[in-house]
PDB file of C-alpha atoms and ligand atoms in Angstrom:
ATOM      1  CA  UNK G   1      -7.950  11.356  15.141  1.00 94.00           C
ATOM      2  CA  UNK G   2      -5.634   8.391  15.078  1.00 95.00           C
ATOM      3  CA  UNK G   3      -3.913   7.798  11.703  1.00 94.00           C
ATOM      4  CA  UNK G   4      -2.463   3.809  11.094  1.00 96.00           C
ATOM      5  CA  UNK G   5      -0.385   3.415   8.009  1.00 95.00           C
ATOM      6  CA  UNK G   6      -1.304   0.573   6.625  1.00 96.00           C
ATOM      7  CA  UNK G   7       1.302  -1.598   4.776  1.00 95.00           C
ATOM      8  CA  UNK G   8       3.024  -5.312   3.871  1.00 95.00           C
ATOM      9  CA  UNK G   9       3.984  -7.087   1.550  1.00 92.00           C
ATOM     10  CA  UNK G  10       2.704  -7.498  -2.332  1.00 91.00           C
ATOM     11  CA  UNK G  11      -0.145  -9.979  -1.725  1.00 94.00           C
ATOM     12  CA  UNK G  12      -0.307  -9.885   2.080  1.00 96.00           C
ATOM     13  CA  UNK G  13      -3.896  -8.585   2.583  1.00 97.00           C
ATOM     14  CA  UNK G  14      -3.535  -4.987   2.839  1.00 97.00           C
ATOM     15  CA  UNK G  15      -6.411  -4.391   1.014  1.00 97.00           C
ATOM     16  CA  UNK G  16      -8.865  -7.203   2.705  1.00 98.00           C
ATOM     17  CA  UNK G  17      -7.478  -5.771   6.198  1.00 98.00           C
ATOM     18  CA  UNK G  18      -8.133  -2.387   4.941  1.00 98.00           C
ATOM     19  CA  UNK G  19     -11.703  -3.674   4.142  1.00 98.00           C
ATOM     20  CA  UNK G  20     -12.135  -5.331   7.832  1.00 98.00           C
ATOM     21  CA  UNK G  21     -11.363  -2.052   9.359  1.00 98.00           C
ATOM     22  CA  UNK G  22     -13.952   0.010   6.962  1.00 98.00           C
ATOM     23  CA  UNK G  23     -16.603  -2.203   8.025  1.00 98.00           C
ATOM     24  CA  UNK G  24     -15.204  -1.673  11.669  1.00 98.00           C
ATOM     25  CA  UNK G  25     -15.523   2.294  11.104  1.00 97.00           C
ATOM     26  CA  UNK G  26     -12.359   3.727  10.294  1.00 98.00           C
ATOM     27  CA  UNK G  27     -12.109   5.651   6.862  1.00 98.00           C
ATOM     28  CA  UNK G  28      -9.460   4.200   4.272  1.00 98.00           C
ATOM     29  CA  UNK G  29      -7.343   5.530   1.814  1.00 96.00           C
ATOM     30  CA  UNK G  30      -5.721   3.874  -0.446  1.00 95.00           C
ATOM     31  CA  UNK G  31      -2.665   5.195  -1.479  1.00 93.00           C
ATOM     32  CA  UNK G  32      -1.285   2.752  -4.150  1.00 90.00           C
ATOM     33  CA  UNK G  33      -4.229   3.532  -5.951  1.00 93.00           C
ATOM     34  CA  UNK G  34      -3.697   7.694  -5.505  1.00 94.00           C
ATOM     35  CA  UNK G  35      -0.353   6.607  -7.095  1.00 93.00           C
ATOM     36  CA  UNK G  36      -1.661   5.170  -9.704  1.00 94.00           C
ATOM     37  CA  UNK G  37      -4.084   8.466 -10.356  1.00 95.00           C
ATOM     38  CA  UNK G  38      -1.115   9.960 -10.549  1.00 96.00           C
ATOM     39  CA  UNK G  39       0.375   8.607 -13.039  1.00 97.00           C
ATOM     40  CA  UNK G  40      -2.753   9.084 -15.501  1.00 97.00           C
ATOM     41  CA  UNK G  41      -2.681  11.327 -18.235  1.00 96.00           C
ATOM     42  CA  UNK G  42      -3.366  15.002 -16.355  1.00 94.00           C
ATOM     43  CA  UNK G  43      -2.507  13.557 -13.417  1.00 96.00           C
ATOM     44  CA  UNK G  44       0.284  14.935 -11.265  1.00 95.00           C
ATOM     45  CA  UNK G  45       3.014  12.471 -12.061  1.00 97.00           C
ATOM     46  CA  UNK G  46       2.278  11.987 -15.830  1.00 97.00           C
ATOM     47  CA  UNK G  47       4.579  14.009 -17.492  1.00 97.00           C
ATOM     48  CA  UNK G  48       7.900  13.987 -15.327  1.00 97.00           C
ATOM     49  CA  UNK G  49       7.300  10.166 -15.355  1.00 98.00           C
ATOM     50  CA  UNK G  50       7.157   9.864 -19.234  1.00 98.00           C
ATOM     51  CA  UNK G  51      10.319  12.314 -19.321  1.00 97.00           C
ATOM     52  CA  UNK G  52      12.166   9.971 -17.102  1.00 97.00           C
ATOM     53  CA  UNK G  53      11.796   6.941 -18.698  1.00 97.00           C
ATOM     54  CA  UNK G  54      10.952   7.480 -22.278  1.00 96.00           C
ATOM     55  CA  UNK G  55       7.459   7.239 -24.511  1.00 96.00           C
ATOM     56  CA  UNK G  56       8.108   3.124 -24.542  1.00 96.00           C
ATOM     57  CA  UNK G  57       6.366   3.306 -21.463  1.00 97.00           C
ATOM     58  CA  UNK G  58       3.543   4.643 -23.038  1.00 97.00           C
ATOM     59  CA  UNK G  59       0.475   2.212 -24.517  1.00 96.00           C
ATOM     60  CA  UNK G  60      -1.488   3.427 -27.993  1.00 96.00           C
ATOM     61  CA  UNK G  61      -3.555   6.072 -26.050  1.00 96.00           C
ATOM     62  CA  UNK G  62      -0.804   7.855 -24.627  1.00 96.00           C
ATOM     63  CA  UNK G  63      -1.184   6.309 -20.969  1.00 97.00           C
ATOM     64  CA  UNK G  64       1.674   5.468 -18.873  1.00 98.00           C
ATOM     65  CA  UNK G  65       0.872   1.531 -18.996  1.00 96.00           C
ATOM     66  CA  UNK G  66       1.734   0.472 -15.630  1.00 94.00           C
ATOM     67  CA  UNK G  67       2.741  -2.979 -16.235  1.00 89.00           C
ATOM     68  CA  UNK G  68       5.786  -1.852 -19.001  1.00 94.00           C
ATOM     69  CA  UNK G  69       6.892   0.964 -15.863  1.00 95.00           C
ATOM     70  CA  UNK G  70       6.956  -1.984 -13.867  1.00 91.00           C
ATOM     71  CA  UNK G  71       9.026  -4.057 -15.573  1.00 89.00           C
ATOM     72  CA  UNK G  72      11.597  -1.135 -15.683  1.00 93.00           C
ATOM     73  CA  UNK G  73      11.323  -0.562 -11.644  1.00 91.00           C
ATOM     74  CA  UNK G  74      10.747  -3.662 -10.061  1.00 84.00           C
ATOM     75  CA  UNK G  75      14.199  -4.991 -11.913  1.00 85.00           C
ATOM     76  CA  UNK G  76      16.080  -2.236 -10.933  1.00 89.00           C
ATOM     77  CA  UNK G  77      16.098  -0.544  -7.221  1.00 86.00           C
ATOM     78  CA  UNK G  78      17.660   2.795  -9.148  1.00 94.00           C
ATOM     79  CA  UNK G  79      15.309   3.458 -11.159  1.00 95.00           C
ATOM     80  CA  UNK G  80      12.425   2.541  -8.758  1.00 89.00           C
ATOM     81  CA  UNK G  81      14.323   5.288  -6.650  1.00 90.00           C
ATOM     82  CA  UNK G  82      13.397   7.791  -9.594  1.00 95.00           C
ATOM     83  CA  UNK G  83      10.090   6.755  -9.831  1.00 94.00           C
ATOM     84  CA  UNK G  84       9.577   7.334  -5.966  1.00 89.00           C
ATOM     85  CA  UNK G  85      11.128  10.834  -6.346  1.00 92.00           C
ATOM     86  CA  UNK G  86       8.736  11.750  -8.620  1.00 95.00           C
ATOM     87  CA  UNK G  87       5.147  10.575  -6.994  1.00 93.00           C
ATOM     88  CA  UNK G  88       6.148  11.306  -3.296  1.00 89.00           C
ATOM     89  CA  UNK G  89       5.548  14.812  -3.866  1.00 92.00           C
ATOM     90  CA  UNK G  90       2.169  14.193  -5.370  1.00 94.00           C
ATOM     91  CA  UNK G  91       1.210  11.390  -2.929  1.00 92.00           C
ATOM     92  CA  UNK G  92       2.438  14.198  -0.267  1.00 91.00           C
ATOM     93  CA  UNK G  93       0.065  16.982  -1.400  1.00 92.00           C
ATOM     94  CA  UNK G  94      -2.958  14.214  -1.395  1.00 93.00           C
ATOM     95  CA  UNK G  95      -2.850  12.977   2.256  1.00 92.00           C
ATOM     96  CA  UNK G  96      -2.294  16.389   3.495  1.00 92.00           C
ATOM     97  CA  UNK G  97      -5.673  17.260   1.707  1.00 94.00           C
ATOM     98  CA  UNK G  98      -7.164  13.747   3.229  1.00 95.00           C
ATOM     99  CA  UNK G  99      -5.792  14.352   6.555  1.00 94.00           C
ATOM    100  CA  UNK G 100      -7.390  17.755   6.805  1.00 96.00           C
ATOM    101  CA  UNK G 101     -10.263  16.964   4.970  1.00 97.00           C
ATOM    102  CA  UNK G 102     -11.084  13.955   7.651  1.00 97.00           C
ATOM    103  CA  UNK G 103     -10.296  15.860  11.067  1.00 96.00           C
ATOM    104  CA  UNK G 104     -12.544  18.719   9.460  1.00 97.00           C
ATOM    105  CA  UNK G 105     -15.257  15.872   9.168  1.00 97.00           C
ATOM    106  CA  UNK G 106     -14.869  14.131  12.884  1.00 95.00           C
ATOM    107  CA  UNK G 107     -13.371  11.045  11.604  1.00 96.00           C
ATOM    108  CA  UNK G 108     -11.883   8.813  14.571  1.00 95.00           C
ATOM    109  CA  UNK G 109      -9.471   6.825  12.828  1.00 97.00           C
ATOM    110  CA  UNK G 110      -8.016   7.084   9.445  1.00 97.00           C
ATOM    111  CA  UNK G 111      -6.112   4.454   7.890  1.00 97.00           C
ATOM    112  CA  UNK G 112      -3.566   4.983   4.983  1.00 95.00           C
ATOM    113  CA  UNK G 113      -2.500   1.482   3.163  1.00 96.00           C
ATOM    114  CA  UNK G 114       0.460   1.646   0.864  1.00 92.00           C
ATOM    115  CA  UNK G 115       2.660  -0.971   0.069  1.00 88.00           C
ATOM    116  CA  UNK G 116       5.792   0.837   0.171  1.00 81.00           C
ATOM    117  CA  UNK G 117       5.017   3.298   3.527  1.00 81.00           C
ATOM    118  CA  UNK G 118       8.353   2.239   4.967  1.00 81.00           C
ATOM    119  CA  UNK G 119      10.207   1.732   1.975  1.00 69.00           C
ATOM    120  CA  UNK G 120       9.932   5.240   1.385  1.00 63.00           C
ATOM    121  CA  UNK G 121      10.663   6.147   5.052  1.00 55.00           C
ATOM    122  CA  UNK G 122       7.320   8.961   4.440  1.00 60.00           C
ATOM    123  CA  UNK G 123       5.130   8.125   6.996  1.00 61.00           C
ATOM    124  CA  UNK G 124       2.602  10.679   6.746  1.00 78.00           C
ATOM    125  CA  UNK G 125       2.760  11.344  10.577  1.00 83.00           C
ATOM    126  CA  UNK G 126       0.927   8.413  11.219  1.00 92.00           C
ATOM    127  CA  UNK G 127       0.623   7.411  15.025  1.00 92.00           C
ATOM    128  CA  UNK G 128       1.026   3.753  14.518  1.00 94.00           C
ATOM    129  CA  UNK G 129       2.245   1.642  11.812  1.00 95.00           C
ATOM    130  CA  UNK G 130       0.251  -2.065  11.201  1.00 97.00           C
ATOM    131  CA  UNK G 131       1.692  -4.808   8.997  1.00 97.00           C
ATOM    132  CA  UNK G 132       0.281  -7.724   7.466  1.00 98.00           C
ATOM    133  CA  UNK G 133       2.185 -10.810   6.322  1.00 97.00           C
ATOM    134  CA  UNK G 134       2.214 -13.581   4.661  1.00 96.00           C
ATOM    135  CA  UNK G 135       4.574 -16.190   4.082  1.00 94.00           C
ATOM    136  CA  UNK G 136       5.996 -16.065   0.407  1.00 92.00           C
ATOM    137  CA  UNK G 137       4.343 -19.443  -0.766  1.00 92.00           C
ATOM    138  CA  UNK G 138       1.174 -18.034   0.306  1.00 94.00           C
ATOM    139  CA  UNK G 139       1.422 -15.092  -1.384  1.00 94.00           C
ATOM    140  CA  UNK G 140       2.217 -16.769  -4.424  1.00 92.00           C
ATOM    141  CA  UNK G 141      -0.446 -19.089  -4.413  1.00 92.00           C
ATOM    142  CA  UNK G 142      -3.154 -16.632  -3.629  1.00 92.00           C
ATOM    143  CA  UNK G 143      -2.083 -14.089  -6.108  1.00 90.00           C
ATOM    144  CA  UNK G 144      -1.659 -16.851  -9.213  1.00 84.00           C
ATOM    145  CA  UNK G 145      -5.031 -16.321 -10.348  1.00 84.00           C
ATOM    146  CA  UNK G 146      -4.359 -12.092 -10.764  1.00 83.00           C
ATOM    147  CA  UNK G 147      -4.895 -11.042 -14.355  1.00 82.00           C
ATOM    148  CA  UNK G 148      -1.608 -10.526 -16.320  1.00 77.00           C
ATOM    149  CA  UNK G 149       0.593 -11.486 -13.253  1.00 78.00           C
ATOM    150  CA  UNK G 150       3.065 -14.052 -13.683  1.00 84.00           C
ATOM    151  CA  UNK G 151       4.983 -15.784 -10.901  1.00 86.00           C
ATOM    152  CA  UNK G 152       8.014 -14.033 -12.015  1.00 86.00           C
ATOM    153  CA  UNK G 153       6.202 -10.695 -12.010  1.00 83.00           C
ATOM    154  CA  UNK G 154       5.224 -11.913  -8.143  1.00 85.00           C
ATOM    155  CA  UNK G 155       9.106 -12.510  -7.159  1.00 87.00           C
ATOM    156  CA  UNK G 156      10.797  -9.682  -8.546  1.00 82.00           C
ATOM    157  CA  UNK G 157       8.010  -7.344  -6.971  1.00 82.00           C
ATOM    158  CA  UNK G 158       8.785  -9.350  -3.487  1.00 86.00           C
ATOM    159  CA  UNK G 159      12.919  -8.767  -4.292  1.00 84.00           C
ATOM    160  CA  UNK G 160      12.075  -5.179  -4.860  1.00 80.00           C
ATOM    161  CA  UNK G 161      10.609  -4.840  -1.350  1.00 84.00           C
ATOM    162  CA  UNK G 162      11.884  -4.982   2.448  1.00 88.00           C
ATOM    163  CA  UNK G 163      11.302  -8.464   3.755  1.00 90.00           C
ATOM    164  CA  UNK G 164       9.019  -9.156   6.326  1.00 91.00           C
ATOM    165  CA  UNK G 165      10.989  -9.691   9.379  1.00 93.00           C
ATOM    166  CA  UNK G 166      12.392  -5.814   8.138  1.00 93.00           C
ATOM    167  CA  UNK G 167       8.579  -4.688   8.003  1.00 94.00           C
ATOM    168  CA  UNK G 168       8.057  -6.177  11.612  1.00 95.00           C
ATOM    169  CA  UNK G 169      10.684  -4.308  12.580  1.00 95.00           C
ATOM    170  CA  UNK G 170       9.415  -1.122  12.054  1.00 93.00           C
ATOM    171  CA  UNK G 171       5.866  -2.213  13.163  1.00 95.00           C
ATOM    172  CA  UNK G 172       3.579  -1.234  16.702  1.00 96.00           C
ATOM    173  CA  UNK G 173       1.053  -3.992  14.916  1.00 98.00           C
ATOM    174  CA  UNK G 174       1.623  -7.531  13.141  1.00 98.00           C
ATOM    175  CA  UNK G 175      -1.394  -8.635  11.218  1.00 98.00           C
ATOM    176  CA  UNK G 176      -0.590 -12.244  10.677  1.00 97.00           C
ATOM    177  CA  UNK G 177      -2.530 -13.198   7.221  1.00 98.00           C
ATOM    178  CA  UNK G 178      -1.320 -16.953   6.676  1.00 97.00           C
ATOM    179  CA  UNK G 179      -4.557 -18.416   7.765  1.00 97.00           C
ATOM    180  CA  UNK G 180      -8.425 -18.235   6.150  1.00 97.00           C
ATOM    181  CA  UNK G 181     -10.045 -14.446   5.891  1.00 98.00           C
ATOM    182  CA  UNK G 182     -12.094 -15.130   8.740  1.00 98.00           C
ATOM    183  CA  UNK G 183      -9.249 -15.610  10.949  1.00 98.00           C
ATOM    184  CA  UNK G 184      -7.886 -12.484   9.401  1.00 98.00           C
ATOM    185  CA  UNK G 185     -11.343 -10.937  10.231  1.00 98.00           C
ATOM    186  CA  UNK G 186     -10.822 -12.156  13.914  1.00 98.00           C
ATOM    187  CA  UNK G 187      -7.283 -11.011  13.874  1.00 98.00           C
ATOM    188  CA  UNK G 188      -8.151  -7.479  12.484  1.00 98.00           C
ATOM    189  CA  UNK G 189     -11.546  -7.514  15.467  1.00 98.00           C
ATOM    190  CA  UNK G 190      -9.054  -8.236  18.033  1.00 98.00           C
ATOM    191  CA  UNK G 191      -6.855  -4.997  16.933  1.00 98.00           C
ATOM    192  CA  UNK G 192      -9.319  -2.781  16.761  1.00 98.00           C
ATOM    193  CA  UNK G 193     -10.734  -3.758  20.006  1.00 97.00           C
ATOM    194  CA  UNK G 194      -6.836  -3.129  21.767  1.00 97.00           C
ATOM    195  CA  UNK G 195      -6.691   0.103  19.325  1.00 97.00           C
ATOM    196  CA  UNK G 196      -9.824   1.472  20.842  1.00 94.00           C
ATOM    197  CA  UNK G 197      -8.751   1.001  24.209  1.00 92.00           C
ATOM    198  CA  UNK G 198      -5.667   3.153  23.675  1.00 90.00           C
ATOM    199  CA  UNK G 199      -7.606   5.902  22.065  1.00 90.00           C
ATOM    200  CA  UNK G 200      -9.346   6.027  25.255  1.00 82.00           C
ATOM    201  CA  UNK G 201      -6.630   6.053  26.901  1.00 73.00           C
ATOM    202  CA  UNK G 202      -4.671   8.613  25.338  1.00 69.00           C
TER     203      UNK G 202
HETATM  204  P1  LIG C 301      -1.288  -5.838  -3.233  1.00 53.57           P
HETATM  205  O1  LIG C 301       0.030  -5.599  -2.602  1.00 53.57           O
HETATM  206  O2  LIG C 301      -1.129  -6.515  -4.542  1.00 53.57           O
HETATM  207  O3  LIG C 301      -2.172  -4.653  -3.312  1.00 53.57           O
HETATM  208  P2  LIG C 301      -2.616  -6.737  -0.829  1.00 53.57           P
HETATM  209  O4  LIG C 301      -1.523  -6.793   0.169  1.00 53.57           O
HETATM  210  O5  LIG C 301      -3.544  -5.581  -0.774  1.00 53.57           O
HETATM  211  O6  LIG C 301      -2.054  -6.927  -2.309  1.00 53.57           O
HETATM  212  P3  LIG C 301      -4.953  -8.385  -0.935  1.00 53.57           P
HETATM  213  O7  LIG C 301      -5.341  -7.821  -2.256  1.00 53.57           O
HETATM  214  O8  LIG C 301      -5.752  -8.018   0.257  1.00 53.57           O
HETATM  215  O9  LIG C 301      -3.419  -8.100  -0.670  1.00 53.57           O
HETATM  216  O10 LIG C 301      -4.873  -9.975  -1.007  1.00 53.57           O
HETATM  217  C1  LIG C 301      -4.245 -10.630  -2.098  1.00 53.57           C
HETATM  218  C2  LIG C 301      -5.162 -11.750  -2.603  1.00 53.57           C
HETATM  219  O11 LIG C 301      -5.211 -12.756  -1.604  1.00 53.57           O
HETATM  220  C3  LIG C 301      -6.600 -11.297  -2.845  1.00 53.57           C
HETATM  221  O12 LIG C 301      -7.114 -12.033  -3.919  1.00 53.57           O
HETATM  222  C4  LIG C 301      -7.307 -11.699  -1.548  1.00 53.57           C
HETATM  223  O13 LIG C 301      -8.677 -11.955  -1.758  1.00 53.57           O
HETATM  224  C5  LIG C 301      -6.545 -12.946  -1.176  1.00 53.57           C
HETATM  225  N1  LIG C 301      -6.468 -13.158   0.284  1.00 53.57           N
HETATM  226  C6  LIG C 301      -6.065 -12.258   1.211  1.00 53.57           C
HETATM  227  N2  LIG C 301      -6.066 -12.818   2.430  1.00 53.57           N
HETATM  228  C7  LIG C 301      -6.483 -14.091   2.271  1.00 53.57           C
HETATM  229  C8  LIG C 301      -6.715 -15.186   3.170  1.00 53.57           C
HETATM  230  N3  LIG C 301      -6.488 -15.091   4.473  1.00 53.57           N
HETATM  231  N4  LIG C 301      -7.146 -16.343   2.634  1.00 53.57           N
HETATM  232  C9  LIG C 301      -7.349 -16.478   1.304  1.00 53.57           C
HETATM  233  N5  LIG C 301      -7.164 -15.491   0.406  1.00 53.57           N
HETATM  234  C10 LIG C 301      -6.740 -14.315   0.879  1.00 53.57           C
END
């Protein structure tokens, strides 16, 4: 089984690459969304997260509401350092489960999408690491229409994260994403097809 971590920037098409590659065959898991799991009441994270930064986090039902914890983290590297402490471990137990769970079921390639894969310098053993970007203006036009996110929330997430050309650094595969989704769809084809060919190979 080949395992690709999946990851770019906030708004780069992740997810609609990560959708591509489904309908391709690979199996996806979505990490950012594990995190957020996580962080639910019962969940693994919950209660070390609420001890770290306080009940104001909390929303009328006693959830962790996401969007106050991200207005503490995304300003402030430190304490988006503590967060990370706290989830890995969690985030850790899951994809060993996932990872054992799909080689048990004969799964060819898994795919693991997480926006901050290389932030966190965790890659889940994964055998090659694809990127997408997008230039900043793109990214802020496509995500202006997201519920509740404001163009501010959209730059201090991109400050909080590695740039691109530090992304493309660390990647064996550049998804370009500044064009339409079918050229993304082409672009995502054309990988799949070279990715095949080295599972053969290998
Ligand atoms: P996040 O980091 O917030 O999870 P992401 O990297 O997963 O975002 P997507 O959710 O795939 O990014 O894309 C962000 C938005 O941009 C979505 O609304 C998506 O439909 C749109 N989008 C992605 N790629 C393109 C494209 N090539 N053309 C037009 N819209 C696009």
């Amino acid at each position: 089984m080949k395992i690709l971590g999946l990851t770019g920037g906030i708004g780069s098409g992740k997810s609609t690459a990560a959708r591509f590659l489904k309908d391709l065959g690979a199996e996806v898991i979505d990490l950012d969304k594990a995190g957020h799991e996580a962080l639910k009441k019962g969940g693994g994270a919950y209660e070390k997260v609420v001890k770290e930064f306080g009940a104001g986090i909390l929303d009328d039902k006693g959830e962790i509401d996401r969007s106050r914890l991200g207005e503490i983290v995304f300003k402030d590297k430190t304490a988006l350092k503590r967060l990370t402490i706290i989830i890995h471990p969690v985030i850790d137990e899951f994809v060993e489960q996932k990872v054992s769970e799909c080689r048990r079921k004969g799964v060819k390639v898994l795919v693991l999408e997480a926006a901050a894969m290389l932030e966190s310098a965790k890659t889940w053993q994964v055998d090659e690491i694809w990127v997408t970007t997008a230039e900043e203006k793109t990214v802020l036009n496509r995500l202006k229409t997201r519920p509740g996110f404001s163009e501010q929330d959209v730059w201090s997430r991109i400050r909080s994260q590695l740039t691109n050309a530090a992304r493309i650094r660390q990647a064996d595969v550049v998804i370009d994403n500044n064009s339409t989704l079918e050229e993304l769809k082409a672009g995502v084809k054309a990988e799949w097809q070279k990715l095949r060919g080295r599972i053969i190979d290998s």
